[in-house]
Amino acid sequence: MICAVGMLIASLTGNAAIAFTGLCLGACIQGAVPLLYSFPSQHFPGARGAVALALVNSIGNIGGFEFTKIQHLSVAWPEE
């Protein structure tokens, strides 16, 4: 939850110092990445572990693709 608040602060503020602080709070998202990749390899041996890692990776890619569709709801774009 703290990570989401940090990213929201970073994306909505116009002040660089406050945006940097928000990015620092949002960086805790990267702390969970090793947990996502170590779990399948510990619990599934051999080829099943490879399939589980591929599943984790594909879910992450789907999230990045789908965010572009809803990004306009959370970010105010400057008018040209």
PDB file of N, CA and C in Angstrom:
ATOM      1  N   MET A   1       0.823  -1.183   0.000  1.00  0.00           N
ATOM      2  CA  MET A   1       0.000   0.000   0.000  1.00  0.00           C
ATOM      3  C   MET A   1       0.868   1.248   0.000  1.00  0.00           C
ATOM      4  N   ILE A   2       1.963   1.224   0.737  1.00  0.00           N
ATOM      5  CA  ILE A   2       2.868   2.362   0.771  1.00  0.00           C
ATOM      6  C   ILE A   2       3.462   2.597  -0.613  1.00  0.00           C
ATOM      7  N   CYS A   3       3.747   1.505  -1.328  1.00  0.00           N
ATOM      8  CA  CYS A   3       4.311   1.635  -2.666  1.00  0.00           C
ATOM      9  C   CYS A   3       3.324   2.318  -3.609  1.00  0.00           C
ATOM     10  N   ALA A   4       2.065   1.952  -3.526  1.00  0.00           N
ATOM     11  CA  ALA A   4       1.052   2.553  -4.396  1.00  0.00           C
ATOM     12  C   ALA A   4       0.885   4.036  -4.096  1.00  0.00           C
ATOM     13  N   VAL A   5       0.911   4.395  -2.832  1.00  0.00           N
ATOM     14  CA  VAL A   5       0.798   5.804  -2.456  1.00  0.00           C
ATOM     15  C   VAL A   5       2.009   6.580  -2.971  1.00  0.00           C
ATOM     16  N   GLY A   6       3.189   5.997  -2.860  1.00  0.00           N
ATOM     17  CA  GLY A   6       4.395   6.653  -3.359  1.00  0.00           C
ATOM     18  C   GLY A   6       4.346   6.888  -4.851  1.00  0.00           C
ATOM     19  N   MET A   7       3.888   5.900  -5.603  1.00  0.00           N
ATOM     20  CA  MET A   7       3.773   6.071  -7.052  1.00  0.00           C
ATOM     21  C   MET A   7       2.712   7.101  -7.415  1.00  0.00           C
ATOM     22  N   LEU A   8       1.640   7.128  -6.666  1.00  0.00           N
ATOM     23  CA  LEU A   8       0.601   8.131  -6.904  1.00  0.00           C
ATOM     24  C   LEU A   8       1.135   9.534  -6.634  1.00  0.00           C
ATOM     25  N   ILE A   9       1.865   9.700  -5.556  1.00  0.00           N
ATOM     26  CA  ILE A   9       2.467  11.002  -5.242  1.00  0.00           C
ATOM     27  C   ILE A   9       3.434  11.412  -6.348  1.00  0.00           C
ATOM     28  N   ALA A  10       4.252  10.471  -6.807  1.00  0.00           N
ATOM     29  CA  ALA A  10       5.241  10.788  -7.840  1.00  0.00           C
ATOM     30  C   ALA A  10       4.594  11.179  -9.155  1.00  0.00           C
ATOM     31  N   SER A  11       3.464  10.588  -9.473  1.00  0.00           N
ATOM     32  CA  SER A  11       2.838  10.872 -10.762  1.00  0.00           C
ATOM     33  C   SER A  11       1.972  12.117 -10.747  1.00  0.00           C
ATOM     34  N   LEU A  12       1.496  12.537  -9.596  1.00  0.00           N
ATOM     35  CA  LEU A  12       0.560  13.660  -9.562  1.00  0.00           C
ATOM     36  C   LEU A  12       1.174  14.990  -9.133  1.00  0.00           C
ATOM     37  N   THR A  13       2.389  14.985  -8.643  1.00  0.00           N
ATOM     38  CA  THR A  13       2.971  16.218  -8.151  1.00  0.00           C
ATOM     39  C   THR A  13       3.753  16.934  -9.249  1.00  0.00           C
ATOM     40  N   GLY A  14       3.906  18.228  -9.094  1.00  0.00           N
ATOM     41  CA  GLY A  14       4.692  19.011 -10.032  1.00  0.00           C
ATOM     42  C   GLY A  14       6.056  19.373  -9.475  1.00  0.00           C
ATOM     43  N   ASN A  15       6.286  19.101  -8.200  1.00  0.00           N
ATOM     44  CA  ASN A  15       7.530  19.414  -7.539  1.00  0.00           C
ATOM     45  C   ASN A  15       8.487  18.225  -7.674  1.00  0.00           C
ATOM     46  N   ALA A  16       9.720  18.486  -8.118  1.00  0.00           N
ATOM     47  CA  ALA A  16      10.673  17.401  -8.352  1.00  0.00           C
ATOM     48  C   ALA A  16      11.078  16.703  -7.058  1.00  0.00           C
ATOM     49  N   ALA A  17      11.235  17.455  -5.975  1.00  0.00           N
ATOM     50  CA  ALA A  17      11.652  16.847  -4.716  1.00  0.00           C
ATOM     51  C   ALA A  17      10.565  15.925  -4.161  1.00  0.00           C
ATOM     52  N   ILE A  18       9.331  16.346  -4.266  1.00  0.00           N
ATOM     53  CA  ILE A  18       8.228  15.510  -3.788  1.00  0.00           C
ATOM     54  C   ILE A  18       8.065  14.292  -4.690  1.00  0.00           C
ATOM     55  N   ALA A  19       8.252  14.472  -6.004  1.00  0.00           N
ATOM     56  CA  ALA A  19       8.165  13.339  -6.930  1.00  0.00           C
ATOM     57  C   ALA A  19       9.258  12.313  -6.643  1.00  0.00           C
ATOM     58  N   PHE A  20      10.459  12.793  -6.329  1.00  0.00           N
ATOM     59  CA  PHE A  20      11.555  11.881  -5.998  1.00  0.00           C
ATOM     60  C   PHE A  20      11.259  11.102  -4.725  1.00  0.00           C
ATOM     61  N   THR A  21      10.685  11.789  -3.749  1.00  0.00           N
ATOM     62  CA  THR A  21      10.297  11.113  -2.511  1.00  0.00           C
ATOM     63  C   THR A  21       9.245  10.043  -2.789  1.00  0.00           C
ATOM     64  N   GLY A  22       8.285  10.360  -3.650  1.00  0.00           N
ATOM     65  CA  GLY A  22       7.275   9.377  -4.024  1.00  0.00           C
ATOM     66  C   GLY A  22       7.874   8.185  -4.736  1.00  0.00           C
ATOM     67  N   LEU A  23       8.860   8.430  -5.600  1.00  0.00           N
ATOM     68  CA  LEU A  23       9.526   7.321  -6.288  1.00  0.00           C
ATOM     69  C   LEU A  23      10.312   6.449  -5.314  1.00  0.00           C
ATOM     70  N   CYS A  24      10.904   7.078  -4.313  1.00  0.00           N
ATOM     71  CA  CYS A  24      11.617   6.293  -3.295  1.00  0.00           C
ATOM     72  C   CYS A  24      10.652   5.398  -2.519  1.00  0.00           C
ATOM     73  N   LEU A  25       9.483   5.914  -2.217  1.00  0.00           N
ATOM     74  CA  LEU A  25       8.470   5.086  -1.547  1.00  0.00           C
ATOM     75  C   LEU A  25       7.976   3.987  -2.488  1.00  0.00           C
ATOM     76  N   GLY A  26       7.823   4.325  -3.756  1.00  0.00           N
ATOM     77  CA  GLY A  26       7.336   3.350  -4.726  1.00  0.00           C
ATOM     78  C   GLY A  26       8.359   2.291  -5.089  1.00  0.00           C
ATOM     79  N   ALA A  27       9.615   2.497  -4.739  1.00  0.00           N
ATOM     80  CA  ALA A  27      10.661   1.532  -5.074  1.00  0.00           C
ATOM     81  C   ALA A  27      10.525   0.232  -4.301  1.00  0.00           C
ATOM     82  N   CYS A  28       9.714   0.217  -3.256  1.00  0.00           N
ATOM     83  CA  CYS A  28       9.557  -1.026  -2.495  1.00  0.00           C
ATOM     84  C   CYS A  28       8.851  -2.095  -3.325  1.00  0.00           C
ATOM     85  N   ILE A  29       8.259  -1.713  -4.451  1.00  0.00           N
ATOM     86  CA  ILE A  29       7.687  -2.695  -5.368  1.00  0.00           C
ATOM     87  C   ILE A  29       8.782  -3.637  -5.856  1.00  0.00           C
ATOM     88  N   GLN A  30       9.974  -3.083  -6.113  1.00  0.00           N
ATOM     89  CA  GLN A  30      11.077  -3.900  -6.606  1.00  0.00           C
ATOM     90  C   GLN A  30      11.593  -4.869  -5.548  1.00  0.00           C
ATOM     91  N   GLY A  31      11.299  -4.610  -4.292  1.00  0.00           N
ATOM     92  CA  GLY A  31      11.714  -5.519  -3.235  1.00  0.00           C
ATOM     93  C   GLY A  31      10.976  -6.842  -3.262  1.00  0.00           C
ATOM     94  N   ALA A  32       9.804  -6.882  -3.890  1.00  0.00           N
ATOM     95  CA  ALA A  32       9.009  -8.106  -3.956  1.00  0.00           C
ATOM     96  C   ALA A  32       9.360  -8.969  -5.159  1.00  0.00           C
ATOM     97  N   VAL A  33      10.100  -8.440  -6.115  1.00  0.00           N
ATOM     98  CA  VAL A  33      10.413  -9.200  -7.326  1.00  0.00           C
ATOM     99  C   VAL A  33      11.194 -10.482  -7.020  1.00  0.00           C
ATOM    100  N   PRO A  34      12.224 -10.458  -6.182  1.00  0.00           N
ATOM    101  CA  PRO A  34      12.909 -11.729  -5.893  1.00  0.00           C
ATOM    102  C   PRO A  34      11.990 -12.764  -5.237  1.00  0.00           C
ATOM    103  N   LEU A  35      11.019 -12.324  -4.474  1.00  0.00           N
ATOM    104  CA  LEU A  35      10.079 -13.273  -3.875  1.00  0.00           C
ATOM    105  C   LEU A  35       9.239 -13.953  -4.937  1.00  0.00           C
ATOM    106  N   LEU A  36       8.837 -13.199  -5.953  1.00  0.00           N
ATOM    107  CA  LEU A  36       8.017 -13.782  -7.013  1.00  0.00           C
ATOM    108  C   LEU A  36       8.781 -14.817  -7.824  1.00  0.00           C
ATOM    109  N   TYR A  37      10.072 -14.596  -8.001  1.00  0.00           N
ATOM    110  CA  TYR A  37      10.843 -15.520  -8.814  1.00  0.00           C
ATOM    111  C   TYR A  37      11.450 -16.673  -8.018  1.00  0.00           C
ATOM    112  N   SER A  38      11.605 -16.526  -6.722  1.00  0.00           N
ATOM    113  CA  SER A  38      12.181 -17.629  -5.951  1.00  0.00           C
ATOM    114  C   SER A  38      11.131 -18.659  -5.547  1.00  0.00           C
ATOM    115  N   PHE A  39       9.895 -18.250  -5.397  1.00  0.00           N
ATOM    116  CA  PHE A  39       8.846 -19.176  -4.953  1.00  0.00           C
ATOM    117  C   PHE A  39       8.630 -20.328  -5.936  1.00  0.00           C
ATOM    118  N   PRO A  40       8.413 -20.070  -7.234  1.00  0.00           N
ATOM    119  CA  PRO A  40       8.175 -21.211  -8.136  1.00  0.00           C
ATOM    120  C   PRO A  40       9.363 -22.155  -8.251  1.00  0.00           C
ATOM    121  N   SER A  41      10.579 -21.612  -8.260  1.00  0.00           N
ATOM    122  CA  SER A  41      11.732 -22.493  -8.414  1.00  0.00           C
ATOM    123  C   SER A  41      11.966 -23.357  -7.172  1.00  0.00           C
ATOM    124  N   GLN A  42      11.510 -22.934  -6.007  1.00  0.00           N
ATOM    125  CA  GLN A  42      11.657 -23.739  -4.795  1.00  0.00           C
ATOM    126  C   GLN A  42      10.577 -24.808  -4.664  1.00  0.00           C
ATOM    127  N   HIS A  43       9.393 -24.521  -5.188  1.00  0.00           N
ATOM    128  CA  HIS A  43       8.269 -25.425  -4.967  1.00  0.00           C
ATOM    129  C   HIS A  43       7.947 -26.336  -6.147  1.00  0.00           C
ATOM    130  N   PHE A  44       8.507 -26.045  -7.310  1.00  0.00           N
ATOM    131  CA  PHE A  44       8.260 -26.879  -8.481  1.00  0.00           C
ATOM    132  C   PHE A  44       9.592 -27.314  -9.078  1.00  0.00           C
ATOM    133  N   PRO A  45       9.861 -28.607  -9.108  1.00  0.00           N
ATOM    134  CA  PRO A  45      11.147 -29.075  -9.638  1.00  0.00           C
ATOM    135  C   PRO A  45      11.152 -29.164 -11.167  1.00  0.00           C
ATOM    136  N   GLY A  46      12.323 -28.975 -11.743  1.00  0.00           N
ATOM    137  CA  GLY A  46      12.543 -29.215 -13.165  1.00  0.00           C
ATOM    138  C   GLY A  46      11.726 -28.353 -14.098  1.00  0.00           C
ATOM    139  N   ALA A  47      11.078 -29.014 -15.049  1.00  0.00           N
ATOM    140  CA  ALA A  47      10.316 -28.318 -16.085  1.00  0.00           C
ATOM    141  C   ALA A  47       9.100 -27.596 -15.513  1.00  0.00           C
ATOM    142  N   ARG A  48       8.541 -28.121 -14.459  1.00  0.00           N
ATOM    143  CA  ARG A  48       7.394 -27.440 -13.838  1.00  0.00           C
ATOM    144  C   ARG A  48       7.813 -26.081 -13.266  1.00  0.00           C
ATOM    145  N   GLY A  49       9.028 -26.007 -12.748  1.00  0.00           N
ATOM    146  CA  GLY A  49       9.542 -24.739 -12.255  1.00  0.00           C
ATOM    147  C   GLY A  49       9.702 -23.722 -13.378  1.00  0.00           C
ATOM    148  N   ALA A  50      10.147 -24.196 -14.539  1.00  0.00           N
ATOM    149  CA  ALA A  50      10.283 -23.305 -15.691  1.00  0.00           C
ATOM    150  C   ALA A  50       8.923 -22.798 -16.153  1.00  0.00           C
ATOM    151  N   VAL A  51       7.939 -23.666 -16.140  1.00  0.00           N
ATOM    152  CA  VAL A  51       6.590 -23.255 -16.521  1.00  0.00           C
ATOM    153  C   VAL A  51       6.022 -22.254 -15.508  1.00  0.00           C
ATOM    154  N   ALA A  52       6.273 -22.489 -14.242  1.00  0.00           N
ATOM    155  CA  ALA A  52       5.785 -21.564 -13.218  1.00  0.00           C
ATOM    156  C   ALA A  52       6.450 -20.206 -13.338  1.00  0.00           C
ATOM    157  N   LEU A  53       7.753 -20.167 -13.623  1.00  0.00           N
ATOM    158  CA  LEU A  53       8.436 -18.889 -13.838  1.00  0.00           C
ATOM    159  C   LEU A  53       7.896 -18.177 -15.071  1.00  0.00           C
ATOM    160  N   ALA A  54       7.620 -18.920 -16.120  1.00  0.00           N
ATOM    161  CA  ALA A  54       7.047 -18.320 -17.324  1.00  0.00           C
ATOM    162  C   ALA A  54       5.661 -17.746 -17.039  1.00  0.00           C
ATOM    163  N   LEU A  55       4.897 -18.410 -16.199  1.00  0.00           N
ATOM    164  CA  LEU A  55       3.575 -17.908 -15.827  1.00  0.00           C
ATOM    165  C   LEU A  55       3.676 -16.603 -15.042  1.00  0.00           C
ATOM    166  N   VAL A  56       4.612 -16.546 -14.098  1.00  0.00           N
ATOM    167  CA  VAL A  56       4.821 -15.312 -13.331  1.00  0.00           C
ATOM    168  C   VAL A  56       5.228 -14.181 -14.268  1.00  0.00           C
ATOM    169  N   ASN A  57       6.128 -14.454 -15.190  1.00  0.00           N
ATOM    170  CA  ASN A  57       6.588 -13.448 -16.127  1.00  0.00           C
ATOM    171  C   ASN A  57       5.472 -12.987 -17.055  1.00  0.00           C
ATOM    172  N   SER A  58       4.644 -13.896 -17.540  1.00  0.00           N
ATOM    173  CA  SER A  58       3.570 -13.514 -18.457  1.00  0.00           C
ATOM    174  C   SER A  58       2.496 -12.696 -17.754  1.00  0.00           C
ATOM    175  N   ILE A  59       2.227 -12.989 -16.487  1.00  0.00           N
ATOM    176  CA  ILE A  59       1.264 -12.172 -15.736  1.00  0.00           C
ATOM    177  C   ILE A  59       1.800 -10.755 -15.569  1.00  0.00           C
ATOM    178  N   GLY A  60       3.095 -10.614 -15.327  1.00  0.00           N
ATOM    179  CA  GLY A  60       3.703  -9.295 -15.244  1.00  0.00           C
ATOM    180  C   GLY A  60       3.623  -8.544 -16.557  1.00  0.00           C
ATOM    181  N   ASN A  61       3.827  -9.233 -17.658  1.00  0.00           N
ATOM    182  CA  ASN A  61       3.731  -8.589 -18.970  1.00  0.00           C
ATOM    183  C   ASN A  61       2.302  -8.170 -19.289  1.00  0.00           C
ATOM    184  N   ILE A  62       1.334  -8.960 -18.900  1.00  0.00           N
ATOM    185  CA  ILE A  62      -0.067  -8.596 -19.125  1.00  0.00           C
ATOM    186  C   ILE A  62      -0.409  -7.341 -18.329  1.00  0.00           C
ATOM    187  N   GLY A  63       0.104  -7.240 -17.106  1.00  0.00           N
ATOM    188  CA  GLY A  63      -0.142  -6.049 -16.302  1.00  0.00           C
ATOM    189  C   GLY A  63       0.423  -4.802 -16.950  1.00  0.00           C
ATOM    190  N   GLY A  64       1.618  -4.891 -17.508  1.00  0.00           N
ATOM    191  CA  GLY A  64       2.202  -3.751 -18.200  1.00  0.00           C
ATOM    192  C   GLY A  64       1.439  -3.371 -19.449  1.00  0.00           C
ATOM    193  N   PHE A  65       0.897  -4.354 -20.153  1.00  0.00           N
ATOM    194  CA  PHE A  65       0.122  -4.079 -21.364  1.00  0.00           C
ATOM    195  C   PHE A  65      -1.232  -3.463 -21.032  1.00  0.00           C
ATOM    196  N   GLU A  66      -1.889  -3.985 -20.023  1.00  0.00           N
ATOM    197  CA  GLU A  66      -3.210  -3.490 -19.664  1.00  0.00           C
ATOM    198  C   GLU A  66      -3.160  -2.107 -19.029  1.00  0.00           C
ATOM    199  N   PHE A  67      -2.047  -1.753 -18.372  1.00  0.00           N
ATOM    200  CA  PHE A  67      -1.957  -0.446 -17.734  1.00  0.00           C
ATOM    201  C   PHE A  67      -2.062   0.674 -18.754  1.00  0.00           C
ATOM    202  N   THR A  68      -1.569   0.445 -19.966  1.00  0.00           N
ATOM    203  CA  THR A  68      -1.628   1.496 -20.973  1.00  0.00           C
ATOM    204  C   THR A  68      -3.064   1.832 -21.348  1.00  0.00           C
ATOM    205  N   LYS A  69      -3.973   0.908 -21.146  1.00  0.00           N
ATOM    206  CA  LYS A  69      -5.378   1.164 -21.462  1.00  0.00           C
ATOM    207  C   LYS A  69      -6.072   1.998 -20.401  1.00  0.00           C
ATOM    208  N   ILE A  70      -5.607   1.900 -19.149  1.00  0.00           N
ATOM    209  CA  ILE A  70      -6.261   2.643 -18.073  1.00  0.00           C
ATOM    210  C   ILE A  70      -5.427   3.805 -17.568  1.00  0.00           C
ATOM    211  N   GLN A  71      -4.287   4.044 -18.185  1.00  0.00           N
ATOM    212  CA  GLN A  71      -3.387   5.087 -17.727  1.00  0.00           C
ATOM    213  C   GLN A  71      -4.038   6.464 -17.804  1.00  0.00           C
ATOM    214  N   HIS A  72      -4.871   6.686 -18.783  1.00  0.00           N
ATOM    215  CA  HIS A  72      -5.506   7.998 -18.923  1.00  0.00           C
ATOM    216  C   HIS A  72      -6.438   8.318 -17.752  1.00  0.00           C
ATOM    217  N   LEU A  73      -6.826   7.326 -16.994  1.00  0.00           N
ATOM    218  CA  LEU A  73      -7.692   7.571 -15.838  1.00  0.00           C
ATOM    219  C   LEU A  73      -6.919   8.105 -14.634  1.00  0.00           C
ATOM    220  N   SER A  74      -5.613   7.796 -14.569  1.00  0.00           N
ATOM    221  CA  SER A  74      -4.862   8.166 -13.374  1.00  0.00           C
ATOM    222  C   SER A  74      -3.872   9.308 -13.603  1.00  0.00           C
ATOM    223  N   VAL A  75      -3.569   9.641 -14.841  1.00  0.00           N
ATOM    224  CA  VAL A  75      -2.569  10.665 -15.129  1.00  0.00           C
ATOM    225  C   VAL A  75      -3.224  11.776 -15.928  1.00  0.00           C
ATOM    226  N   ALA A  76      -3.076  12.995 -15.454  1.00  0.00           N
ATOM    227  CA  ALA A  76      -3.613  14.142 -16.182  1.00  0.00           C
ATOM    228  C   ALA A  76      -2.562  14.587 -17.203  1.00  0.00           C
ATOM    229  N   TRP A  77      -2.865  14.422 -18.488  1.00  0.00           N
ATOM    230  CA  TRP A  77      -1.945  14.810 -19.542  1.00  0.00           C
ATOM    231  C   TRP A  77      -2.045  16.304 -19.791  1.00  0.00           C
ATOM    232  N   PRO A  78      -0.920  16.968 -20.031  1.00  0.00           N
ATOM    233  CA  PRO A  78      -0.976  18.405 -20.333  1.00  0.00           C
ATOM    234  C   PRO A  78      -1.629  18.644 -21.690  1.00  0.00           C
ATOM    235  N   GLU A  79      -2.372  19.697 -21.766  1.00  0.00           N
ATOM    236  CA  GLU A  79      -3.038  20.001 -23.037  1.00  0.00           C
ATOM    237  C   GLU A  79      -2.049  20.667 -23.984  1.00  0.00           C
ATOM    238  N   GLU A  80      -2.178  20.324 -25.255  1.00  0.00           N
ATOM    239  CA  GLU A  80      -1.272  20.903 -26.258  1.00  0.00           C
ATOM    240  C   GLU A  80      -1.999  21.925 -27.097  1.00  0.00           C
TER     241      GLU A  80
END
